[in-house]
CSV table of N, CA and C in Angstrom, one decimal:
chain,number,residue,atom,x,y,z
A,1,SER,N,-2.9,-10.4,35.0
A,1,SER,CA,-3.3,-9.5,34.0
A,1,SER,C,-2.2,-10.1,32.7
A,2,THR,N,-1.1,-10.3,33.1
A,2,THR,CA,-0.1,-10.8,32.0
A,2,THR,C,-0.6,-12.2,31.3
A,3,VAL,N,-1.3,-13.0,31.9
A,3,VAL,CA,-1.9,-14.1,31.5
A,3,VAL,C,-3.2,-13.7,30.5
A,4,LEU,N,-4.1,-12.8,31.2
A,4,LEU,CA,-5.2,-12.2,30.2
A,4,LEU,C,-4.7,-11.6,29.0
A,5,LEU,N,-3.4,-10.8,29.0
A,5,LEU,CA,-3.3,-10.4,28.0
A,5,LEU,C,-2.5,-11.5,26.9
A,6,ALA,N,-1.9,-12.4,27.2
A,6,ALA,CA,-1.7,-13.7,26.6
A,6,ALA,C,-2.6,-14.2,26.0
A,7,LEU,N,-3.7,-14.4,26.6
A,7,LEU,CA,-4.8,-15.3,26.1
A,7,LEU,C,-5.7,-14.3,25.1
A,8,ALA,N,-5.6,-13.1,25.5
A,8,ALA,CA,-6.1,-12.1,24.2
A,8,ALA,C,-5.3,-12.1,22.9
A,9,THR,N,-4.0,-12.1,23.3
A,9,THR,CA,-3.3,-12.0,22.2
A,9,THR,C,-3.4,-13.7,21.4
A,10,ALA,N,-3.5,-14.6,22.0
A,10,ALA,CA,-3.5,-15.9,21.4
A,10,ALA,C,-4.9,-15.9,20.6
A,11,SER,N,-6.0,-15.4,21.3
A,11,SER,CA,-7.3,-15.5,20.5
A,11,SER,C,-7.1,-14.7,19.5
A,12,ASP,N,-6.6,-13.8,19.5
A,12,ASP,CA,-6.5,-12.9,18.2
A,12,ASP,C,-5.9,-13.5,17.1
A,13,ILE,N,-4.6,-14.2,17.3
A,13,ILE,CA,-3.9,-14.9,16.6
A,13,ILE,C,-4.8,-15.8,15.7
A,14,CYS,N,-5.3,-16.9,16.8
A,14,CYS,CA,-6.2,-17.9,16.3
A,14,CYS,C,-7.4,-17.6,15.4
A,15,PHE,N,-8.0,-16.2,15.8
A,15,PHE,CA,-9.2,-15.8,14.9
A,15,PHE,C,-8.6,-15.4,13.6
A,16,ALA,N,-7.3,-14.7,13.3
A,16,ALA,CA,-6.8,-14.4,12.3
A,16,ALA,C,-6.5,-15.3,11.5
A,17,THR,N,-5.9,-16.7,11.7
A,17,THR,CA,-5.4,-17.7,11.1
A,17,THR,C,-6.9,-18.5,10.4
A,18,SER,N,-8.0,-18.5,11.3
A,18,SER,CA,-9.1,-19.2,10.9
A,18,SER,C,-9.9,-18.4,9.8
A,19,SER,N,-9.4,-17.1,9.8
A,19,SER,CA,-10.2,-16.2,8.8
A,19,SER,C,-9.6,-16.1,7.5
A,20,MET,N,-8.6,-16.7,7.2
A,20,MET,CA,-7.9,-16.5,5.9
A,20,MET,C,-8.4,-17.7,5.0
A,21,GLY,N,-8.8,-17.3,3.9
A,21,GLY,CA,-9.3,-18.1,2.6
A,21,GLY,C,-8.1,-18.2,1.7
A,22,LYS,N,-8.5,-18.9,0.5
A,22,LYS,CA,-7.6,-19.1,-0.5
A,22,LYS,C,-7.8,-18.3,-1.6
A,23,VAL,N,-6.7,-18.0,-2.3
A,23,VAL,CA,-6.9,-17.1,-3.6
A,23,VAL,C,-6.4,-18.0,-4.8
A,24,LYS,N,-7.0,-18.1,-5.9
A,24,LYS,CA,-6.7,-18.9,-6.8
A,24,LYS,C,-5.9,-18.1,-8.1
A,25,VAL,N,-4.5,-18.4,-8.2
A,25,VAL,CA,-3.6,-17.8,-9.2
A,25,VAL,C,-3.7,-18.6,-10.5
A,26,SER,N,-3.9,-18.0,-11.5
A,26,SER,CA,-4.2,-18.5,-12.9
A,26,SER,C,-3.1,-17.9,-13.7
A,27,ASP,N,-2.5,-18.6,-14.8
A,27,ASP,CA,-1.6,-18.0,-15.7
A,27,ASP,C,-2.5,-17.6,-17.1
A,28,VAL,N,-2.3,-16.4,-17.2
A,28,VAL,CA,-3.1,-15.7,-18.5
A,28,VAL,C,-1.9,-15.2,-19.2
A,29,ASP,N,-1.4,-15.8,-20.4
A,29,ASP,CA,-0.4,-15.5,-21.3
A,29,ASP,C,0.7,-15.2,-20.5
A,30,GLY,N,0.9,-15.7,-19.5
A,30,GLY,CA,2.2,-15.4,-18.5
A,30,GLY,C,2.2,-14.4,-17.4
A,31,THR,N,1.1,-13.8,-17.4
A,31,THR,CA,0.6,-12.8,-16.3
A,31,THR,C,-0.2,-13.6,-15.3
A,32,PRO,N,0.0,-13.5,-13.8
A,32,PRO,CA,-0.8,-14.0,-12.8
A,32,PRO,C,-2.3,-13.2,-12.8
A,33,CYS,N,-3.2,-14.0,-12.6
A,33,CYS,CA,-4.7,-13.5,-12.6
A,33,CYS,C,-5.0,-14.2,-11.2
A,34,PHE,N,-5.8,-13.2,-10.3
A,34,PHE,CA,-6.2,-13.6,-9.0
A,34,PHE,C,-7.5,-13.4,-8.9
A,35,SER,N,-8.1,-14.6,-8.3
A,35,SER,CA,-9.7,-14.5,-8.0
A,35,SER,C,-9.8,-15.2,-6.6
A,36,VAL,N,-10.9,-15.0,-6.0
A,36,VAL,CA,-11.3,-15.6,-4.6
A,36,VAL,C,-11.7,-17.0,-4.7
A,37,ASP,N,-11.2,-18.0,-4.0
A,37,ASP,CA,-11.4,-19.7,-4.3
A,37,ASP,C,-12.1,-19.8,-3.0
A,38,ASP,N,-13.7,-19.6,-2.9
A,38,ASP,CA,-14.3,-20.0,-1.9
A,38,ASP,C,-15.7,-20.4,-2.6
A,39,LYS,N,-15.8,-21.7,-2.2
A,39,LYS,CA,-16.8,-22.5,-3.0
A,39,LYS,C,-18.3,-22.4,-2.0
A,40,ARG,N,-18.2,-21.6,-0.8
A,40,ARG,CA,-19.5,-21.4,-0.1
A,40,ARG,C,-20.5,-20.3,-0.7
A,41,THR,N,-19.9,-19.3,-1.5
A,41,THR,CA,-20.7,-18.4,-2.1
A,41,THR,C,-20.1,-17.8,-3.4
A,42,ASP,N,-20.8,-17.2,-4.3
A,42,ASP,CA,-20.1,-16.5,-5.4
A,42,ASP,C,-20.3,-15.2,-5.5
A,43,SER,N,-20.7,-14.3,-4.3
A,43,SER,CA,-20.6,-13.0,-4.2
A,43,SER,C,-20.0,-12.5,-2.9
A,44,PHE,N,-19.1,-11.4,-3.2
A,44,PHE,CA,-18.1,-10.8,-2.4
A,44,PHE,C,-18.2,-9.4,-2.3
A,45,HIS,N,-17.8,-8.7,-1.1
A,45,HIS,CA,-17.6,-7.5,-1.2
A,45,HIS,C,-16.0,-7.2,-1.1
A,46,LEU,N,-15.8,-6.7,-2.0
A,46,LEU,CA,-14.1,-6.3,-2.7
A,46,LEU,C,-13.5,-5.2,-1.9
A,47,PHE,N,-12.3,-5.1,-1.2
A,47,PHE,CA,-11.9,-3.8,-0.5
A,47,PHE,C,-10.5,-3.6,-1.0
A,48,GLY,N,-9.8,-4.6,-1.6
A,48,GLY,CA,-8.5,-4.3,-2.0
A,48,GLY,C,-7.6,-5.7,-2.3
A,49,LEU,N,-6.7,-5.5,-3.1
A,49,LEU,CA,-5.5,-6.6,-3.3
A,49,LEU,C,-4.1,-6.0,-3.1
A,50,TYR,N,-3.5,-7.1,-2.5
A,50,TYR,CA,-1.9,-6.7,-2.5
A,50,TYR,C,-1.0,-7.7,-2.9
A,51,VAL,N,0.0,-7.3,-3.5
A,51,VAL,CA,1.0,-8.3,-4.0
A,51,VAL,C,2.3,-7.9,-3.4
A,52,VAL,N,3.1,-8.7,-2.5
A,52,VAL,CA,4.2,-8.4,-1.9
A,52,VAL,C,5.2,-9.6,-2.1
A,53,GLU,N,6.7,-9.1,-2.2
A,53,GLU,CA,7.7,-10.1,-2.2
A,53,GLU,C,7.7,-10.8,-0.9
A,54,LYS,N,7.8,-12.1,-0.9
A,54,LYS,CA,8.0,-12.9,0.1
A,54,LYS,C,9.6,-13.0,0.3
A,55,LYS,N,9.9,-12.4,1.3
A,55,LYS,CA,11.6,-12.2,1.6
A,55,LYS,C,11.9,-12.3,3.2
A,56,PRO,N,12.8,-12.9,3.5
A,56,PRO,CA,13.2,-13.0,5.1
A,56,PRO,C,13.2,-11.6,5.4
A,57,LYS,N,12.7,-11.4,6.6
A,57,LYS,CA,12.5,-10.0,6.8
A,57,LYS,C,12.4,-9.7,8.4
A,58,SER,N,12.9,-8.7,8.9
A,58,SER,CA,12.8,-8.4,10.4
A,58,SER,C,11.5,-8.4,10.7
A,59,TRP,N,11.0,-8.7,12.0
A,59,TRP,CA,9.7,-8.6,12.4
A,59,TRP,C,9.2,-6.9,12.5
A,60,ARG,N,10.2,-6.3,12.3
A,60,ARG,CA,10.2,-4.7,12.5
A,60,ARG,C,9.8,-4.1,11.1
A,61,THR,N,9.8,-4.7,10.1
A,61,THR,CA,9.4,-4.1,8.8
A,61,THR,C,8.2,-4.9,8.1
A,62,LEU,N,7.7,-4.1,7.4
A,62,LEU,CA,6.6,-4.7,6.6
A,62,LEU,C,7.1,-4.9,5.2
A,63,SER,N,6.6,-5.7,4.3
A,63,SER,CA,7.0,-6.0,3.1
A,63,SER,C,6.4,-4.8,2.1
A,64,THR,N,7.1,-4.2,1.2
A,64,THR,CA,6.5,-3.3,0.4
A,64,THR,C,5.6,-3.8,-0.6
A,65,PRO,N,4.5,-3.5,-1.2
A,65,PRO,CA,3.7,-4.0,-2.2
A,65,PRO,C,4.5,-3.7,-3.6
A,66,VAL,N,4.6,-4.8,-4.3
A,66,VAL,CA,5.0,-4.8,-5.7
A,66,VAL,C,3.7,-4.2,-6.7
A,67,TRP,N,2.8,-4.3,-6.0
A,67,TRP,CA,1.3,-3.9,-6.6
A,67,TRP,C,0.1,-4.0,-5.7
A,68,GLN,N,-0.7,-3.0,-5.8
A,68,GLN,CA,-1.7,-3.2,-4.9
A,68,GLN,C,-2.9,-2.1,-5.5
A,69,PHE,N,-4.1,-2.2,-5.0
A,69,PHE,CA,-5.2,-1.4,-5.3
A,69,PHE,C,-6.1,-1.5,-4.0
A,70,ASN,N,-6.7,-0.5,-3.9
A,70,ASN,CA,-7.9,-0.3,-2.7
A,70,ASN,C,-9.1,0.2,-3.1
A,71,ILE,N,-10.3,-0.3,-2.6
A,71,ILE,CA,-11.5,0.8,-2.9
A,71,ILE,C,-11.7,1.9,-1.9
A,72,ASN,N,-11.8,2.9,-2.5
A,72,ASN,CA,-11.8,4.1,-1.6
A,72,ASN,C,-13.1,4.7,-1.7
A,73,PRO,N,-13.4,5.7,-0.7
A,73,PRO,CA,-12.8,5.9,0.7
A,73,PRO,C,-12.8,4.5,1.4
A,74,PRO,N,-11.9,4.3,2.4
A,74,PRO,CA,-12.1,3.3,3.3
A,74,PRO,C,-13.5,3.2,3.7
A,75,GLY,N,-13.7,1.6,3.7
A,75,GLY,CA,-15.2,1.2,4.2
A,75,GLY,C,-16.0,1.0,3.0
A,76,ARG,N,-15.6,1.7,1.9
A,76,ARG,CA,-16.5,1.5,0.8
A,76,ARG,C,-15.9,0.0,0.1
A,77,TRP,N,-16.9,-0.7,-0.8
A,77,TRP,CA,-16.6,-2.1,-1.5
A,77,TRP,C,-17.3,-2.0,-2.6
A,78,ILE,N,-16.8,-2.9,-3.6
A,78,ILE,CA,-17.4,-3.2,-4.9
A,78,ILE,C,-17.8,-4.6,-4.6
A,79,GLU,N,-19.0,-5.1,-5.4
A,79,GLU,CA,-19.4,-6.5,-5.3
A,79,GLU,C,-18.7,-7.1,-6.5
A,80,ILE,N,-18.1,-8.3,-6.0
A,80,ILE,CA,-17.5,-9.0,-7.3
A,80,ILE,C,-18.1,-10.5,-7.3
A,81,SER,N,-17.8,-11.3,-7.9
A,81,SER,CA,-18.1,-12.7,-8.1
A,81,SER,C,-16.7,-13.6,-7.9
A,82,ALA,N,-16.6,-15.0,-7.8
A,82,ALA,CA,-15.7,-15.8,-7.6
A,82,ALA,C,-15.0,-15.7,-9.0
A,83,GLN,N,-15.8,-15.6,-9.9
A,83,GLN,CA,-15.1,-15.6,-11.3
A,83,GLN,C,-14.6,-14.2,-11.6
A,84,SER,N,-14.5,-13.3,-11.1
A,84,SER,CA,-13.8,-12.3,-11.1
A,84,SER,C,-12.3,-12.4,-11.0
A,85,CYS,N,-11.7,-12.1,-12.0
A,85,CYS,CA,-10.0,-12.4,-12.2
A,85,CYS,C,-9.3,-11.0,-12.1
A,86,PHE,N,-8.4,-10.7,-11.3
A,86,PHE,CA,-7.8,-9.5,-11.4
A,86,PHE,C,-6.5,-9.9,-12.0
A,87,HIS,N,-6.0,-9.1,-13.2
A,87,HIS,CA,-4.8,-9.5,-14.0
A,87,HIS,C,-3.8,-8.5,-13.2
A,88,TYR,N,-2.4,-9.1,-12.7
A,88,TYR,CA,-1.5,-8.6,-12.4
A,88,TYR,C,-1.2,-7.1,-12.9
A,89,GLY,N,-1.1,-6.1,-12.2
A,89,GLY,CA,-0.8,-4.7,-13.1
A,89,GLY,C,-1.9,-3.9,-13.4
A,90,VAL,N,-3.1,-4.5,-13.6
A,90,VAL,CA,-4.3,-3.7,-14.3
A,90,VAL,C,-5.2,-3.3,-13.0
A,91,THR,N,-5.2,-2.2,-12.8
A,91,THR,CA,-5.8,-1.6,-11.6
A,91,THR,C,-7.2,-1.3,-12.0
A,92,PRO,N,-8.3,-1.9,-11.5
A,92,PRO,CA,-9.5,-1.7,-12.3
A,92,PRO,C,-10.1,-0.3,-11.8
A,93,SER,N,-10.9,0.2,-12.7
A,93,SER,CA,-11.2,1.3,-12.9
A,93,SER,C,-12.0,2.0,-11.7
A,94,PHE,N,-12.5,1.1,-11.0
A,94,PHE,CA,-13.3,1.7,-9.5
A,94,PHE,C,-12.2,1.6,-8.3
A,95,ALA,N,-11.1,1.5,-8.6
A,95,ALA,CA,-10.2,1.5,-7.7
A,95,ALA,C,-8.9,2.6,-7.6
A,96,GLU,N,-8.3,2.7,-6.5
A,96,GLU,CA,-7.0,3.5,-6.7
A,96,GLU,C,-5.8,2.6,-6.3
A,97,GLY,N,-5.0,2.4,-7.0
A,97,GLY,CA,-3.7,1.8,-6.8
A,97,GLY,C,-2.3,2.4,-7.2
A,98,VAL,N,-1.2,1.3,-6.9
A,98,VAL,CA,0.1,1.8,-7.2
A,98,VAL,C,0.4,1.2,-8.5
A,99,GLN,N,1.4,1.8,-9.4
A,99,GLN,CA,2.0,1.4,-10.7
A,99,GLN,C,2.5,-0.1,-10.0
A,100,SER,N,2.4,-1.1,-10.9
A,100,SER,CA,2.9,-2.4,-10.6
A,100,SER,C,4.5,-2.5,-11.2
A,101,GLU,N,5.3,-3.4,-10.4
A,101,GLU,CA,6.6,-3.5,-10.6
A,101,GLU,C,6.7,-4.8,-11.3
A,102,PRO,N,7.9,-4.9,-12.3
A,102,PRO,CA,7.9,-6.2,-12.8
A,102,PRO,C,8.3,-7.3,-12.0
A,103,LEU,N,7.5,-8.4,-12.5
A,103,LEU,CA,7.8,-9.5,-11.5
A,103,LEU,C,9.1,-10.0,-12.0
A,104,VAL,N,9.9,-10.6,-10.6
A,104,VAL,CA,11.3,-11.0,-11.0
A,104,VAL,C,11.0,-12.6,-11.0
A,105,PRO,N,11.7,-13.2,-12.1
A,105,PRO,CA,11.7,-14.9,-12.1
A,105,PRO,C,12.2,-15.3,-10.8
A,106,TYR,N,11.5,-16.5,-10.5
A,106,TYR,CA,12.0,-17.3,-9.5
A,106,TYR,C,11.5,-16.7,-7.9
A,107,GLN,N,11.3,-15.4,-8.0
A,107,GLN,CA,11.0,-14.6,-6.7
A,107,GLN,C,9.4,-15.2,-6.1
A,108,ILE,N,9.5,-15.5,-5.0
A,108,ILE,CA,8.0,-16.0,-4.3
A,108,ILE,C,7.3,-14.8,-3.9
A,109,TYR,N,6.1,-14.6,-4.1
A,109,TYR,CA,5.3,-13.5,-3.9
A,109,TYR,C,4.0,-13.9,-3.2
A,110,ASP,N,3.6,-13.0,-2.3
A,110,ASP,CA,2.2,-13.4,-1.5
A,110,ASP,C,1.5,-12.5,-2.1
A,111,VAL,N,0.1,-12.9,-2.3
A,111,VAL,CA,-1.1,-12.0,-2.8
A,111,VAL,C,-2.2,-12.4,-1.7
A,112,SER,N,-2.8,-11.1,-1.5
A,112,SER,CA,-3.8,-11.1,-0.6
A,112,SER,C,-5.1,-10.3,-1.1
A,113,ILE,N,-6.3,-10.8,-1.0
A,113,ILE,CA,-7.4,-10.2,-1.4
A,113,ILE,C,-8.1,-10.0,-0.2
A,114,LYS,N,-8.5,-8.8,0.0
A,114,LYS,CA,-9.4,-8.5,1.4
A,114,LYS,C,-10.9,-8.3,0.7
A,115,ALA,N,-11.7,-9.4,1.1
A,115,ALA,CA,-13.1,-9.5,0.5
A,115,ALA,C,-13.8,-10.1,1.5
A,116,ASP,N,-15.2,-9.8,1.6
A,116,ASP,CA,-16.2,-10.3,2.6
A,116,ASP,C,-17.2,-11.1,1.8
A,117,PRO,N,-17.2,-12.4,2.0
A,117,PRO,CA,-18.4,-13.2,1.3
A,117,PRO,C,-19.5,-13.1,1.8
A,118,GLN,N,-20.7,-12.8,0.9
A,118,GLN,CA,-21.9,-12.5,1.4
A,118,GLN,C,-22.7,-13.9,1.5
A,119,ASN,N,-23.6,-13.6,2.4
A,119,ASN,CA,-24.7,-14.7,2.9
A,119,ASN,C,-24.0,-16.0,3.3
A,120,VAL,N,-22.9,-15.7,4.0
A,120,VAL,CA,-22.0,-17.0,4.6
A,120,VAL,C,-21.7,-16.5,5.8
A,121,SER,N,-21.8,-17.5,6.9
A,121,SER,CA,-21.6,-17.5,8.2
A,121,SER,C,-20.1,-17.6,8.4
A,122,GLY,N,-19.5,-17.1,9.3
A,122,GLY,CA,-18.1,-17.3,9.7
A,122,GLY,C,-17.2,-16.7,8.6
A,123,HIS,N,-17.5,-15.2,8.6
A,123,HIS,CA,-16.8,-14.5,7.6
A,123,HIS,C,-15.4,-14.7,7.5
A,124,VAL,N,-14.8,-14.6,6.1
A,124,VAL,CA,-13.4,-14.6,5.8
A,124,VAL,C,-13.0,-13.1,5.3
A,125,ILE,N,-12.1,-12.6,5.8
A,125,ILE,CA,-12.0,-11.3,5.6
A,125,ILE,C,-10.6,-11.2,4.6
A,126,ALA,N,-9.9,-12.0,4.4
A,126,ALA,CA,-8.7,-12.0,3.8
A,126,ALA,C,-8.2,-13.4,2.9
A,127,TYR,N,-8.0,-13.5,1.7
A,127,TYR,CA,-7.8,-14.8,1.0
A,127,TYR,C,-6.2,-14.6,0.4
A,128,GLY,N,-5.4,-15.5,0.6
A,128,GLY,CA,-4.2,-15.6,0.3
A,128,GLY,C,-3.6,-16.6,-0.6
A,129,ALA,N,-2.6,-16.4,-1.2
A,129,ALA,CA,-1.7,-17.4,-1.8
A,129,ALA,C,-0.4,-17.0,-2.1
A,130,GLU,N,0.5,-17.8,-2.6
A,130,GLU,CA,1.9,-17.5,-2.7
A,130,GLU,C,1.8,-18.2,-4.4
A,131,PHE,N,3.1,-17.3,-5.1
A,131,PHE,CA,3.1,-17.6,-6.4
A,131,PHE,C,4.5,-17.2,-6.8
A,132,CYS,N,5.0,-17.6,-7.9
A,132,CYS,CA,6.1,-17.3,-8.7
A,132,CYS,C,6.0,-17.2,-10.1
A,133,VAL,N,7.1,-16.7,-10.8
A,133,VAL,CA,6.8,-16.8,-12.3
A,133,VAL,C,8.4,-17.2,-12.8
A,134,LYS,N,8.1,-18.1,-13.5
A,134,LYS,CA,9.5,-18.8,-14.3
A,134,LYS,C,9.6,-18.5,-16.0
A,135,PRO,N,10.7,-18.3,-16.3
A,135,PRO,CA,10.8,-17.9,-17.7
A,135,PRO,C,10.7,-19.3,-18.5
A,136,LYS,N,9.9,-19.3,-19.7
A,136,LYS,CA,9.7,-20.2,-20.6
A,136,LYS,C,10.9,-20.1,-21.8
A,137,GLY,N,10.9,-20.8,-22.7
A,137,GLY,CA,11.7,-20.9,-23.6
A,137,GLY,C,11.4,-19.7,-24.8
A,138,ASP,N,10.4,-19.5,-24.9
A,138,ASP,CA,9.8,-18.3,-25.9
A,138,ASP,C,9.9,-17.0,-25.5
A,139,GLY,N,10.6,-16.6,-24.2
A,139,GLY,CA,10.8,-15.4,-23.9
A,139,GLY,C,9.6,-14.8,-23.0
A,140,LYS,N,8.6,-15.8,-22.7
A,140,LYS,CA,7.4,-15.4,-21.9
A,140,LYS,C,7.7,-16.0,-20.7
A,141,PHE,N,6.7,-15.8,-19.7
A,141,PHE,CA,6.7,-16.3,-18.3
A,141,PHE,C,5.7,-17.3,-18.2
A,142,MET,N,5.8,-18.4,-17.3
A,142,MET,CA,4.7,-19.3,-16.8
A,142,MET,C,4.5,-18.7,-15.5
A,143,VAL,N,3.4,-18.7,-14.9
A,143,VAL,CA,2.8,-18.6,-13.3
A,143,VAL,C,2.7,-19.7,-12.7
A,144,HIS,N,3.3,-19.9,-11.5
A,144,HIS,CA,3.2,-21.1,-11.1
A,144,HIS,C,2.5,-20.5,-9.4
A,145,MET,N,1.6,-21.3,-9.1
A,145,MET,CA,0.8,-21.0,-7.7
A,145,MET,C,1.5,-22.3,-6.9
A,146,ILE,N,2.0,-21.8,-5.8
A,146,ILE,CA,2.6,-22.6,-4.6
A,146,ILE,C,1.7,-23.3,-3.9
A,147,GLN,N,1.4,-24.5,-4.2
A,147,GLN,CA,0.6,-25.6,-3.4
A,147,GLN,C,1.1,-26.1,-2.1
A,148,TRP,N,0.0,-26.4,-1.4
A,148,TRP,CA,0.4,-27.2,-0.2
A,148,TRP,C,0.5,-28.8,-0.3
A,149,ASP,N,1.8,-29.2,0.0
A,149,ASP,CA,2.0,-30.8,-0.2
A,149,ASP,C,1.6,-31.5,1.0
A,150,THR,N,0.4,-32.1,0.9
A,150,THR,CA,-0.2,-32.9,2.2
A,150,THR,C,0.8,-33.8,2.6
A,151,VAL,N,1.4,-34.5,1.7
A,151,VAL,CA,2.3,-35.7,2.1
A,151,VAL,C,3.6,-35.1,2.8
A,152,ALA,N,4.1,-34.1,2.3
A,152,ALA,CA,5.5,-33.5,3.0
A,152,ALA,C,5.1,-32.6,4.2
A,153,GLY,N,3.8,-32.2,4.2
A,153,GLY,CA,3.4,-31.3,5.1
A,153,GLY,C,4.1,-29.8,5.0
A,154,LYS,N,4.3,-29.3,3.9
A,154,LYS,CA,4.7,-28.1,3.6
A,154,LYS,C,4.4,-27.5,2.2
A,155,ARG,N,4.8,-26.0,2.2
A,155,ARG,CA,4.5,-25.7,0.5
A,155,ARG,C,5.4,-26.3,-0.3
A,156,ASN,N,5.1,-26.4,-1.3
A,156,ASN,CA,5.9,-27.0,-2.4
A,156,ASN,C,6.8,-25.5,-3.4
A,157,TYR,N,7.8,-25.2,-2.4
A,157,TYR,CA,8.6,-24.1,-2.9
A,157,TYR,C,9.5,-24.4,-4.3
A,158,GLU,N,9.7,-25.7,-4.2
A,158,GLU,CA,10.6,-26.2,-5.3
A,158,GLU,C,10.1,-25.8,-6.8
A,159,VAL,N,8.6,-25.7,-6.7
A,159,VAL,CA,8.1,-25.6,-8.0
A,159,VAL,C,8.7,-24.1,-8.7
A,160,CYS,N,9.4,-23.4,-7.9
A,160,CYS,CA,10.0,-21.8,-8.0
A,160,CYS,C,11.3,-21.7,-8.3
A,161,THR,N,12.1,-23.0,-8.2
A,161,THR,CA,13.4,-22.8,-8.3
A,161,THR,C,13.9,-23.2,-9.5
A,162,LYS,N,15.3,-22.7,-9.7
A,162,LYS,CA,16.1,-22.8,-11.0
A,162,LYS,C,16.1,-24.3,-11.3
A,163,LYS,N,16.1,-24.7,-12.4
A,163,LYS,CA,16.6,-26.1,-12.5
A,163,LYS,C,17.6,-26.2,-13.8
C-alpha cells in the first residue's frame, strides 16, 4: 500500500507539472500587466489571478498574496481572450479581490492565472510566471519577466539584481 501511495502521489505531481502554462508579463508604464500565453486557442474561462512574493519559506507555510482576485461564487468563470491583460492592482469589476500591496524593487514575484482554455485537448488549469520591478532613473519602475535560460538550464534571476 505504501508503493501505491507513492505512485499515486508521483502521478499527481506529474499531472500538476504538465498542466502548467505560461503567463506573459508586460510592462505598461512601469506596472506589470498579465495575460495568458497559450498559442493553441484565444478563448479561456478565467477563475482567478494571484501574485505572491517568491521567498524561501518553510514547506509548512503558504505565501501570502500581495494581490489577487477571484471570480465568485466558486465554480463561476468569465470568458477572456489571450489579449486580455490584467494590470497589477486593478481588480476587474466582475471579480472580488484584495487591495494590492506596493511592489518592492528587486523582489521576485510569482504570478498565477487560473484559466481553462476552450476547444483544446489536454487542459491547462494554471498559467504562471515570475517577475520583478526595478527602478529607472526617472523615478518610475521597469517590469522584468524572468525568462528560462536554455543555455544555462535555469531561470535568469540576475535580471532582478541591483547593479
